[in-house]
PDB file of C-alpha atoms in Angstrom:
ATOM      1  CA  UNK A   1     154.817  62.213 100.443  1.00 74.00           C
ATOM      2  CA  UNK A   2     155.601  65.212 102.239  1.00 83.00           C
ATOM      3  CA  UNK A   3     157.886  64.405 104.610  1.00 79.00           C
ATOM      4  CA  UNK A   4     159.630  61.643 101.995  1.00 82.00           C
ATOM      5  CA  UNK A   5     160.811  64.782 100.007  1.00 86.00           C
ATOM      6  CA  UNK A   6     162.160  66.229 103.245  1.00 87.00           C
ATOM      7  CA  UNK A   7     163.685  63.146 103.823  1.00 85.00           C
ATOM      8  CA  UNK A   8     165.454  62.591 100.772  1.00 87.00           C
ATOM      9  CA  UNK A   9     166.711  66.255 101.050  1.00 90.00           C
ATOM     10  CA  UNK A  10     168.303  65.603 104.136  1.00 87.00           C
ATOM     11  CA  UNK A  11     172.480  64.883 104.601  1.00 92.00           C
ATOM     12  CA  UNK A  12     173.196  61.476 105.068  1.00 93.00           C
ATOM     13  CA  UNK A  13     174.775  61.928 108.936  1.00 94.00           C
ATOM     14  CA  UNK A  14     170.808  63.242 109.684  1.00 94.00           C
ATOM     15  CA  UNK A  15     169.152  59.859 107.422  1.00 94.00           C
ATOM     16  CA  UNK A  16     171.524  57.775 109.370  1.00 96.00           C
ATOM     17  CA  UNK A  17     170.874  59.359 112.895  1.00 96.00           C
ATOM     18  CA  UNK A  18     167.245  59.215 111.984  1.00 96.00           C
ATOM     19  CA  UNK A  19     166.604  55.699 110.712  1.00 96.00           C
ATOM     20  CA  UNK A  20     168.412  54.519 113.839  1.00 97.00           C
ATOM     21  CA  UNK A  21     166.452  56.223 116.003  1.00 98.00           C
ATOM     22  CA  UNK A  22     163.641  54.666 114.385  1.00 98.00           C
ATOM     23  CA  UNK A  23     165.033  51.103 114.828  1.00 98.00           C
ATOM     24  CA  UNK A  24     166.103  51.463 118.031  1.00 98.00           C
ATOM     25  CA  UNK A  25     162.477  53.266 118.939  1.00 98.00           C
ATOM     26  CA  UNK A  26     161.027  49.882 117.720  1.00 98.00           C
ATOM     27  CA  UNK A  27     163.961  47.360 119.718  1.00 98.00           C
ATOM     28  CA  UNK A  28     162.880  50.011 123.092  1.00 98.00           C
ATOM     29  CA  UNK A  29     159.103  49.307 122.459  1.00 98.00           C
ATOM     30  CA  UNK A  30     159.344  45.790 122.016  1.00 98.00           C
ATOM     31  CA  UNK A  31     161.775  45.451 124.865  1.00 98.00           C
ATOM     32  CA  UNK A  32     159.012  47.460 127.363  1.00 98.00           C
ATOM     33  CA  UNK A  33     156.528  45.276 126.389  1.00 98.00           C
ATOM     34  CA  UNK A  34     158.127  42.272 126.692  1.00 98.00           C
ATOM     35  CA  UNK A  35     160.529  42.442 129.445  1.00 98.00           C
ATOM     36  CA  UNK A  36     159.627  43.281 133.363  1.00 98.00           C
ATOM     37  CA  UNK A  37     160.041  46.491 133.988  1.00 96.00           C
ATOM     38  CA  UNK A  38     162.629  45.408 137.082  1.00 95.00           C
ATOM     39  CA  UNK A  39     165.139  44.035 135.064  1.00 96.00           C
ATOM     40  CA  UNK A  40     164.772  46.619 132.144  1.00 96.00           C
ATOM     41  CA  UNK A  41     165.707  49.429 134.615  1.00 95.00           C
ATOM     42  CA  UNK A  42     169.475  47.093 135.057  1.00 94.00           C
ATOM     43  CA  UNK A  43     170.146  48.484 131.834  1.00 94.00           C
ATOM     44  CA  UNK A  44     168.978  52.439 132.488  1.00 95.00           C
ATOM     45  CA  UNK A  45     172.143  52.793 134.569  1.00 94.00           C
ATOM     46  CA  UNK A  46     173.174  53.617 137.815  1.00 94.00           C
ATOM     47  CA  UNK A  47     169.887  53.819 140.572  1.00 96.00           C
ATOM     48  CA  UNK A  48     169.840  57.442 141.859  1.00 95.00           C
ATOM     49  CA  UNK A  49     172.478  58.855 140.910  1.00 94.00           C
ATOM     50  CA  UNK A  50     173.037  61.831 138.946  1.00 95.00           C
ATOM     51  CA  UNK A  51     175.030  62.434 135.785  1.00 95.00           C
ATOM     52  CA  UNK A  52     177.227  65.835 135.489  1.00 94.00           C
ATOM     53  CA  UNK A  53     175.310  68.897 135.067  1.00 94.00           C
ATOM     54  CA  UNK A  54     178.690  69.988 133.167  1.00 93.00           C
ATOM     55  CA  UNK A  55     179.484  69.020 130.042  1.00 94.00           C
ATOM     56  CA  UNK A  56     181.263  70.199 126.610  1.00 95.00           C
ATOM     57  CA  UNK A  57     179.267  72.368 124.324  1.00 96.00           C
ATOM     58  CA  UNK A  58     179.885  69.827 121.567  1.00 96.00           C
ATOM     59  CA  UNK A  59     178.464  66.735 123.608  1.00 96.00           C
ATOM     60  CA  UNK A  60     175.678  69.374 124.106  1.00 97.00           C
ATOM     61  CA  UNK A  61     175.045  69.651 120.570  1.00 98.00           C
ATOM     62  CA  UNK A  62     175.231  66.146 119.734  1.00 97.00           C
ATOM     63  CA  UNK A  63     173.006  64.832 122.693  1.00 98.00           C
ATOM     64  CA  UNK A  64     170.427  67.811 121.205  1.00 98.00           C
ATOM     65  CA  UNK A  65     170.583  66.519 117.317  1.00 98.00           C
ATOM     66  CA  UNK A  66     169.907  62.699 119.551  1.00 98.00           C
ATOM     67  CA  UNK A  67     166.885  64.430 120.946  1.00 98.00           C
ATOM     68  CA  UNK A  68     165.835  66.133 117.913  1.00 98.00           C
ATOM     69  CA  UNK A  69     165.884  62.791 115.749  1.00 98.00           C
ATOM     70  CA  UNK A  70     164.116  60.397 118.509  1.00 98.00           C
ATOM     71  CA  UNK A  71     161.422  62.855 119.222  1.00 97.00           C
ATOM     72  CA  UNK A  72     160.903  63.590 115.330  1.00 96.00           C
ATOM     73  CA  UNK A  73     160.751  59.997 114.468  1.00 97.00           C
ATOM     74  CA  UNK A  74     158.359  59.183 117.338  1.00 97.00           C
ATOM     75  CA  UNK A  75     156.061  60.564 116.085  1.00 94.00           C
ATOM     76  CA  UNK A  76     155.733  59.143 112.506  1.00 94.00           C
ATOM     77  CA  UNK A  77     156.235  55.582 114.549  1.00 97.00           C
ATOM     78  CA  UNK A  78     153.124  52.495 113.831  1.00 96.00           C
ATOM     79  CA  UNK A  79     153.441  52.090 117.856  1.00 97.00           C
ATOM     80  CA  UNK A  80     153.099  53.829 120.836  1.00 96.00           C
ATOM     81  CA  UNK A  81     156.435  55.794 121.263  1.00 97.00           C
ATOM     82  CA  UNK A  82     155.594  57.728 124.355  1.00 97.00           C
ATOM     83  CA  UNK A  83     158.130  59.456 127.157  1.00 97.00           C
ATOM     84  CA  UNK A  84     159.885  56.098 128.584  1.00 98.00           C
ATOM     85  CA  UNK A  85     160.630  55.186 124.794  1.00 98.00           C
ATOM     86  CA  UNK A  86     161.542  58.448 123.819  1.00 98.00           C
ATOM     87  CA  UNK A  87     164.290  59.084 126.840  1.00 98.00           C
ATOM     88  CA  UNK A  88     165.254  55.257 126.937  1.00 98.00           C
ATOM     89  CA  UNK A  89     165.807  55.194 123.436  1.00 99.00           C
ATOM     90  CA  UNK A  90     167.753  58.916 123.909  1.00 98.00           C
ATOM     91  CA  UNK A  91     169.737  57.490 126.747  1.00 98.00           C
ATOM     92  CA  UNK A  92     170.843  54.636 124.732  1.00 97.00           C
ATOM     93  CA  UNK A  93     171.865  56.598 121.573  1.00 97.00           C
ATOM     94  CA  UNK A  94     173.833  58.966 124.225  1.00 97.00           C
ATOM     95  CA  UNK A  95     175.767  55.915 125.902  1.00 96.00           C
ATOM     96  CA  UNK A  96     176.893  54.952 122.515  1.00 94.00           C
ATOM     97  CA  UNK A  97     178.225  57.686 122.354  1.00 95.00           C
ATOM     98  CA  UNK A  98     179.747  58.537 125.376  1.00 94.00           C
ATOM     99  CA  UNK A  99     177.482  61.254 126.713  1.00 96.00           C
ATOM    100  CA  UNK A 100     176.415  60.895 130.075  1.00 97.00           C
ATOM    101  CA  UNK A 101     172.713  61.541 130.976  1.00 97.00           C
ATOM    102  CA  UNK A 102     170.341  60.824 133.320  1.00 98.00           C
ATOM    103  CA  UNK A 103     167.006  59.732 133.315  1.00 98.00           C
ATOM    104  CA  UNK A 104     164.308  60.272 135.416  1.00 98.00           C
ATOM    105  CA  UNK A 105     160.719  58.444 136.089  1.00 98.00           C
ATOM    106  CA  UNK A 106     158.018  60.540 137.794  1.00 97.00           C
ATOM    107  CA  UNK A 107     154.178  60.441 139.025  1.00 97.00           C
ATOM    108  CA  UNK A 108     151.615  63.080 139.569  1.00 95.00           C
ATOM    109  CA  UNK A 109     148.055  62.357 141.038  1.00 89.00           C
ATOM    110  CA  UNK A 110     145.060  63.177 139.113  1.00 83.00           C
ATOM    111  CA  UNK A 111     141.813  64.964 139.790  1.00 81.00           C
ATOM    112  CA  UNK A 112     140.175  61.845 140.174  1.00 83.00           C
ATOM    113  CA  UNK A 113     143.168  60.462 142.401  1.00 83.00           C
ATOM    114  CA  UNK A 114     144.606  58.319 139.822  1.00 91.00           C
ATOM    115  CA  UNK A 115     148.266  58.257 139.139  1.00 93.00           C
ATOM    116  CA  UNK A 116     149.805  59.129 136.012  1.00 94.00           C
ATOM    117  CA  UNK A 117     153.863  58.513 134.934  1.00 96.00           C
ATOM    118  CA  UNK A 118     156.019  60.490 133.141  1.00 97.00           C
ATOM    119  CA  UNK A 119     160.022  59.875 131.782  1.00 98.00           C
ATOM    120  CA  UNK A 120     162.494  62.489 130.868  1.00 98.00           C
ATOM    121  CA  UNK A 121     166.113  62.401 129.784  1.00 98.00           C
ATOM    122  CA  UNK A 122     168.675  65.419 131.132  1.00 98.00           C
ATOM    123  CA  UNK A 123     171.695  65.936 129.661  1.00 97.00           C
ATOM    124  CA  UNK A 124     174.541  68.326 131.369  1.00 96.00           C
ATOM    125  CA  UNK A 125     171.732  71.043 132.060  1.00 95.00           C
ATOM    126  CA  UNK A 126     169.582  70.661 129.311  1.00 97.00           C
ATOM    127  CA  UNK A 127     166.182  68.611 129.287  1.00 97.00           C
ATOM    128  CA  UNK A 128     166.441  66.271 125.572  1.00 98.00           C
ATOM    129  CA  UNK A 129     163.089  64.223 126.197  1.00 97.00           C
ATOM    130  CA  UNK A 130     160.122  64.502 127.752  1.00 96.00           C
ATOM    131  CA  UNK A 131     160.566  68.356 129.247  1.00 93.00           C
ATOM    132  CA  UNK A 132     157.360  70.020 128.333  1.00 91.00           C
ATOM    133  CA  UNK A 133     156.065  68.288 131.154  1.00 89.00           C
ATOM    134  CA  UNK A 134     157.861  67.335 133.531  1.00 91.00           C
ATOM    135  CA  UNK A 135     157.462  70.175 135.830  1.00 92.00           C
ATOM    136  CA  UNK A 136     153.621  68.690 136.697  1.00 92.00           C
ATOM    137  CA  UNK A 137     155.582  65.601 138.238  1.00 96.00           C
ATOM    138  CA  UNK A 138     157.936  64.378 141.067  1.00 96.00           C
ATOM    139  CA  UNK A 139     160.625  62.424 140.204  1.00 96.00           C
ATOM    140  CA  UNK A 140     160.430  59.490 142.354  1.00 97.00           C
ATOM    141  CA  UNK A 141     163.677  57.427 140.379  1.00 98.00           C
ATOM    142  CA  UNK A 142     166.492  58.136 138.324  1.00 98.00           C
ATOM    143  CA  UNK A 143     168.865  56.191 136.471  1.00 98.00           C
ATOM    144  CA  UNK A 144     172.424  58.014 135.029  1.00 96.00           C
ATOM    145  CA  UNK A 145     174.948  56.753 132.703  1.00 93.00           C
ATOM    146  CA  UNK A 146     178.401  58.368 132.666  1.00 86.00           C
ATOM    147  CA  UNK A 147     180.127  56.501 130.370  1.00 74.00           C
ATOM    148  CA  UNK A 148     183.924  55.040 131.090  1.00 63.00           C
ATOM    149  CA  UNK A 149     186.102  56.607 129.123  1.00 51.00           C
ATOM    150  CA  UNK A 150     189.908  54.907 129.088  1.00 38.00           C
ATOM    151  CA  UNK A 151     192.718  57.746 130.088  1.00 40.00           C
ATOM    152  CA  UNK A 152     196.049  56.325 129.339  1.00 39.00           C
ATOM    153  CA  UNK A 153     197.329  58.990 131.617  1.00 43.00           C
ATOM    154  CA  UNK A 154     195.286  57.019 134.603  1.00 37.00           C
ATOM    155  CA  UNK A 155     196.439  53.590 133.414  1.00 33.00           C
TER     156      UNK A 155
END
């Protein structure tokens, strides 16, 4: 009941950015359950390369607030909304719009030599998912959108 009252406090721009982080959360979970893992990574971006580490202080902002929202409502989720569905579902909200990212899948072995994966989302210079621990693992993929944006000065 808690949390309702915050809710209903909120503005409307932060309800909206929140329920659809939720939805989308839920369309990301689904999707990773569902779909093989090789074709879901088609839609991550481009393979190995990297997004800018430069971008405007507003985009900055906005891919923060994108952060904020996915990793708040992740955790109020019914399913399992761990790092690939937090920085998927990040990187998607950023595409929209127009926010280039990149987002990176790592491993790190165990004490018992098992392997364990971890996903984070960058953003210009800034970690948005998954940072807390990504230093314990080595990237071994990444995935970066830079959205097109249409210059009429170029066309």
């Amino acid at each position: 009941m808690k949390h309702l009252k915050k809710f209903i406090k909120l503005s409307w721009k932060i309800k909206l950015l929140l329920l659809g982080s939720l939805c989308l959360l839920g369309i990301v979970r689904l999707a990773i359950l569902i779909i093989p893992f090789r074709y879901l990574t088609l839609f991550m971006g481009r393979k190995m390369v990297e997004s800018p580490n430069e971008i405007s202080s507003r985009q900055l902002l906005r891919a923060l607030k994108v952060g904020w929202s996915v990793n708040k409502v992740s955790n109020f989720t019914p399913w399992e909304s761990k790092c690939l569905v937090r920085a998927f579902t990040t990187q998607i909200i950023l595409r929209l719009l127009t926010i280039p990212s990149t987002l990176y899948l790592g491993i790190a072995k165990t004490n018992v030599d098992q392997l364990h994966a971890h996903a984070w989302l960058r953003c210009g210079n800034c970690m948005i998912t998954g940072a807390s621990e990504r230093e314990k693992f080595k990237s071994v993929a990444h995935f970066s959108v830079v959205p097109f944006l249409f210059d009429p000065k170029q066309h």
